[in-house]
Coordinates of C-alpha atoms in Angstrom, one line a residue:
M1 CA 235.6 -13.1 17.8
P2 CA 235.4 -9.0 17.8
G3 CA 238.4 -7.1 16.4
Y4 CA 240.8 -9.4 17.6
F5 CA 242.1 -13.5 16.6
E6 CA 240.1 -16.5 18.4
A7 CA 242.5 -20.0 17.5
V8 CA 240.3 -22.5 15.2
P9 CA 239.4 -26.1 15.0
G10 CA 242.8 -27.1 12.8
D11 CA 245.6 -24.7 13.5
G12 CA 243.7 -22.0 11.8
A13 CA 243.3 -18.5 12.9
A14 CA 240.6 -16.1 12.9
V15 CA 239.0 -12.7 12.9
A16 CA 236.3 -10.2 13.0
L17 CA 236.7 -7.5 10.6
D18 CA 234.1 -4.7 9.2
P19 CA 234.8 -3.0 6.4
V20 CA 236.8 -0.1 7.7
E21 CA 239.0 -2.3 9.5
T22 CA 239.4 -4.3 6.2
S23 CA 239.9 -0.8 4.2
I24 CA 242.9 -0.3 7.0
L25 CA 244.8 -2.8 7.3
R26 CA 244.6 -3.3 3.7
S27 CA 246.3 0.4 2.8
L28 CA 249.0 -0.6 5.7
A29 CA 249.9 -3.5 4.2
V30 CA 249.6 -1.1 0.2
Q31 CA 251.8 0.8 2.1
L32 CA 254.0 -1.5 3.2
L33 CA 254.8 -2.1 0.5
E34 CA 255.0 0.4 -1.4
L35 CA 258.0 1.4 1.0
I36 CA 260.1 -2.3 0.6
G37 CA 260.7 -1.6 -2.6
P38 CA 259.2 -4.1 -6.0
G39 CA 261.9 -7.1 -5.8
D40 CA 263.9 -7.7 -8.6
E41 CA 262.3 -10.5 -10.9
P42 CA 265.2 -12.0 -13.2
V43 CA 266.0 -10.8 -16.9
E44 CA 264.2 -12.3 -19.9
G45 CA 267.6 -14.8 -20.8
E46 CA 269.0 -14.3 -18.1
D47 CA 271.2 -17.3 -15.9
P48 CA 268.2 -17.6 -12.9
L49 CA 270.2 -18.9 -10.3
A50 CA 273.1 -15.5 -11.5
A51 CA 269.6 -14.0 -9.9
L52 CA 269.7 -16.2 -6.7
F53 CA 273.4 -15.2 -5.5
A54 CA 272.8 -12.7 -6.5
E55 CA 274.4 -10.0 -3.8
G56 CA 272.5 -7.1 -1.8
P57 CA 273.4 -3.7 -0.7
S58 CA 275.4 -3.2 1.4
E59 CA 275.6 -0.5 3.6
A60 CA 272.2 0.6 6.3
P61 CA 269.4 1.8 4.4
T62 CA 268.9 6.0 5.4
D63 CA 265.4 5.6 5.5
P64 CA 264.8 5.2 9.5
A65 CA 261.5 3.3 9.0
L66 CA 264.0 0.8 6.8
A67 CA 266.4 0.8 9.3
R68 CA 264.0 -0.7 11.6
L69 CA 262.6 -3.5 8.9
F70 CA 266.3 -4.5 7.7
P71 CA 269.2 -3.5 11.2
E72 CA 272.4 -3.9 11.8
A73 CA 273.1 -7.4 12.1
Y74 CA 276.2 -6.6 14.2
A75 CA 276.0 -3.7 16.7
D76 CA 274.3 -2.5 19.6
P77 CA 272.0 -0.2 19.5
R78 CA 273.1 1.7 22.7
S79 CA 276.4 2.9 21.9
E80 CA 278.6 3.2 18.1
P81 CA 279.7 0.3 15.9
D82 CA 283.1 0.2 15.6
K83 CA 284.8 -0.3 11.8
E84 CA 284.6 -4.4 12.4
Q85 CA 280.7 -4.3 13.6
R86 CA 280.0 -2.3 10.0
A87 CA 281.8 -4.9 8.2
A88 CA 281.1 -7.4 9.6
S89 CA 276.9 -5.4 10.0
A90 CA 277.9 -4.9 6.5
E91 CA 279.2 -8.5 4.6
F92 CA 276.0 -9.6 6.8
R93 CA 273.0 -7.9 4.7
R94 CA 274.6 -7.9 1.3
F95 CA 274.1 -12.2 1.5
T96 CA 270.9 -11.4 3.2
E97 CA 268.2 -8.3 2.8
N98 CA 267.8 -9.6 -0.7
D99 CA 265.9 -12.3 0.6
L100 CA 264.7 -10.5 3.7
R101 CA 262.9 -8.0 0.8
T102 CA 261.8 -10.8 -0.7
R103 CA 260.5 -12.5 1.6
K104 CA 258.7 -9.6 2.9
R105 CA 257.4 -8.2 0.2
E106 CA 255.6 -11.9 0.1
D107 CA 254.8 -12.0 3.5
A108 CA 253.1 -8.0 2.8
L109 CA 251.0 -9.3 0.0
S110 CA 249.9 -11.9 1.3
V111 CA 247.6 -9.7 3.2
V112 CA 246.3 -8.3 0.6
R113 CA 245.5 -11.0 -1.4
S114 CA 243.8 -12.4 1.4
L115 CA 242.2 -8.9 2.3
D116 CA 240.6 -8.2 -1.2
A117 CA 238.8 -12.5 -1.0
L118 CA 236.9 -10.9 1.9
T119 CA 236.5 -7.7 0.1
S120 CA 235.2 -9.8 -2.9
A121 CA 233.2 -12.0 -0.7
A122 CA 231.1 -8.7 1.0
D123 CA 230.6 -7.4 -2.3
E124 CA 228.8 -10.9 -3.2
G125 CA 226.1 -10.2 -1.0
E126 CA 228.1 -11.9 2.2
S127 CA 227.2 -10.9 6.0
G128 CA 228.8 -11.2 8.7
L129 CA 232.7 -12.5 7.8
V130 CA 234.3 -13.3 9.5
L131 CA 238.6 -13.1 7.6
K132 CA 239.9 -17.3 7.9
L133 CA 243.5 -18.0 7.9
A134 CA 245.7 -21.2 7.8
P135 CA 248.7 -21.4 9.8
E136 CA 250.9 -20.5 7.5
E137 CA 248.9 -18.1 6.2
S138 CA 248.8 -16.8 10.2
R139 CA 252.4 -16.7 10.0
R140 CA 252.8 -14.0 6.6
W141 CA 250.1 -12.0 8.6
L142 CA 252.6 -12.9 11.4
G143 CA 255.5 -11.0 9.8
T144 CA 253.5 -8.4 8.5
L145 CA 251.2 -7.4 11.3
N146 CA 255.1 -7.1 13.4
D147 CA 256.4 -4.8 9.9
L148 CA 253.4 -2.7 9.8
R149 CA 253.9 -2.0 13.7
L150 CA 258.3 -1.2 13.0
T151 CA 257.1 1.0 10.2
I152 CA 255.1 3.1 12.4
A153 CA 256.6 3.1 15.2
S154 CA 259.4 4.2 13.6
R155 CA 257.7 7.2 11.6
L156 CA 256.2 8.2 14.8
E157 CA 259.3 7.8 16.9
I158 CA 257.8 5.6 18.9
T159 CA 260.0 3.8 21.4
E160 CA 259.8 1.0 23.9
E161 CA 259.7 3.5 26.9
D162 CA 256.5 5.2 25.3
E163 CA 254.4 2.1 25.4
G164 CA 252.6 3.2 28.5
D165 CA 250.0 6.2 29.8
M166 CA 251.6 8.6 27.0
L167 CA 250.2 6.9 23.9
L168 CA 247.0 5.9 25.4
H169 CA 246.4 9.3 26.8
L170 CA 247.5 11.5 23.0
P171 CA 244.5 14.5 23.4
D172 CA 242.7 14.0 20.6
E173 CA 243.3 16.9 18.9
D174 CA 246.9 15.8 18.5
P175 CA 248.2 14.8 14.6
R176 CA 249.9 11.7 15.9
K177 CA 246.5 9.7 17.2
P178 CA 244.5 8.1 14.4
M179 CA 248.2 6.9 13.6
V180 CA 248.7 5.6 17.5
M181 CA 245.0 4.5 17.2
A182 CA 246.7 2.2 15.3
Y183 CA 249.6 1.3 16.2
L184 CA 247.2 -0.4 19.8
W185 CA 245.2 -2.1 17.8
L186 CA 247.7 -3.6 15.7
G187 CA 249.4 -4.7 18.3
G188 CA 245.8 -6.5 19.5
L189 CA 246.2 -7.8 16.8
Q190 CA 249.2 -8.7 16.3
E191 CA 249.9 -10.3 20.1
T192 CA 245.9 -12.3 19.9
L193 CA 247.9 -14.1 16.3
V194 CA 250.7 -15.3 18.7
E195 CA 247.9 -17.1 20.9
T196 CA 247.0 -19.0 18.8
L197 CA 249.7 -19.8 16.6
M198 CA 250.8 -21.3 20.5
P199 CA 250.8 -25.2 21.1

């Protein structure tokens, strides 16, 4: 299983990662956590139900990467949204974005923790380490891999039309090349992980 996920008995997935790959994945997941931002921890003495029903933002994020992670719900990307679409999107965002941020944060934290466990095992002298994920961990990884690809695509201004030859044939001196390679590698991980989750 060199570099890509394979199914394992018990509906799990496994991938062999070397220390460099582990470090890159961990760094990207930590950067994603920083981009998403900290969670709203309940204040001591505050009613936990009030925190549960707290409203989120109604405006779309101005950062293009965050806008890809938290898109408008009722907008057609091919045209400018009208007043009704903007109002519906704002209402939807107010009641869903906090939960979506929490899920994305929990998914990325799960990825960081599983990579830290793998690194700890390597530090204890184990060799030939393979990251093994239970089905729920696989779903968390899948969410984070998708979020990482959306973020990188936004930063590199990659569109669906760019997915072909342009990305594969960038010259080595192009400053985007390392991130494009990471984007393509994450895509391979994502695709093979999806395959392990299929019945």
